[in-house]
């Protein structure tokens, strides 16, 4: 059975000190669900070191994630973060291809693919994001659109790496808008993604890949998503910024 994952994407929130306090306050709930739910936090780059230090000193079960990464080893790439900078901080997961990166910073499926392969090459695991706009959904073209993102984003990834892959389905129209896909809508797309993974790799990989739903996940609706057979957890945005909102989502993921 695939272990549920609840990952908090803190986006451009929290200073280093605020992030350290938040992760300390999350440790008890993470220990309570240990073995059943993997808890991941992805703070901004400036807080990665402080959160990594807290996790190490407290022997915390929380896993460290990063919100993005460049694919080159090092070089004159002002403002970018290299893979070994993240692995040096014991980073476990890297979010790649988030819709905000695609929309605001022009990331293409090819860029997402280069980043995903670089994450694997440095011993970390990518959380590869995909999702459609409201225009695409209203046109009934979401299945083809998602298929294009998945095929391009996973191109060239080795089968053994793909076993560890995490994919996050985050409909753009449900991020930060207060709108939420119904559990049935989310399940339909996540099942479609799993079928695509089976086509690209095989049924063994498809059975192991974890697929998260992201899009206004809250304590009030989390359990409805987690009950779906092809939804293996959540990529949480705004609700990840407080223990009061995030902890109930983590608990809801427990089988």
PDB file of C-alpha atoms in Angstrom, residues 8 23 44 58 60 81-82 91 118 145 162 165 181 194 253:
ATOM      1  CA  UNK A   8       3.310  21.796   2.812  1.00  0.00           C
ATOM      2  CA  UNK A  23       8.410  22.941  12.020  1.00  0.00           C
ATOM      3  CA  UNK A  44      11.547  29.274   1.098  1.00  0.00           C
ATOM      4  CA  UNK A  58      15.256  17.036  17.054  1.00  0.00           C
ATOM      5  CA  UNK A  60      12.286  14.874  13.558  1.00  0.00           C
ATOM      6  CA  UNK A  81      19.937  27.121  -6.443  1.00  0.00           C
ATOM      7  CA  UNK A  82      22.132  24.160  -7.433  1.00  0.00           C
ATOM      8  CA  UNK A  91      16.745  17.826   1.348  1.00  0.00           C
ATOM      9  CA  UNK A 118      18.634  16.566 -12.077  1.00  0.00           C
ATOM     10  CA  UNK A 145      -3.365  18.698 -21.633  1.00  0.00           C
ATOM     11  CA  UNK A 162      10.326   6.479 -11.451  1.00  0.00           C
ATOM     12  CA  UNK A 165       8.417   9.576  -8.163  1.00  0.00           C
ATOM     13  CA  UNK A 181     -12.156  20.347  -7.484  1.00  0.00           C
ATOM     14  CA  UNK A 194      -1.650   6.734 -13.088  1.00  0.00           C
ATOM     15  CA  UNK A 253      -4.404  11.159   5.793  1.00  0.00           C
TER      16      UNK A 253
END
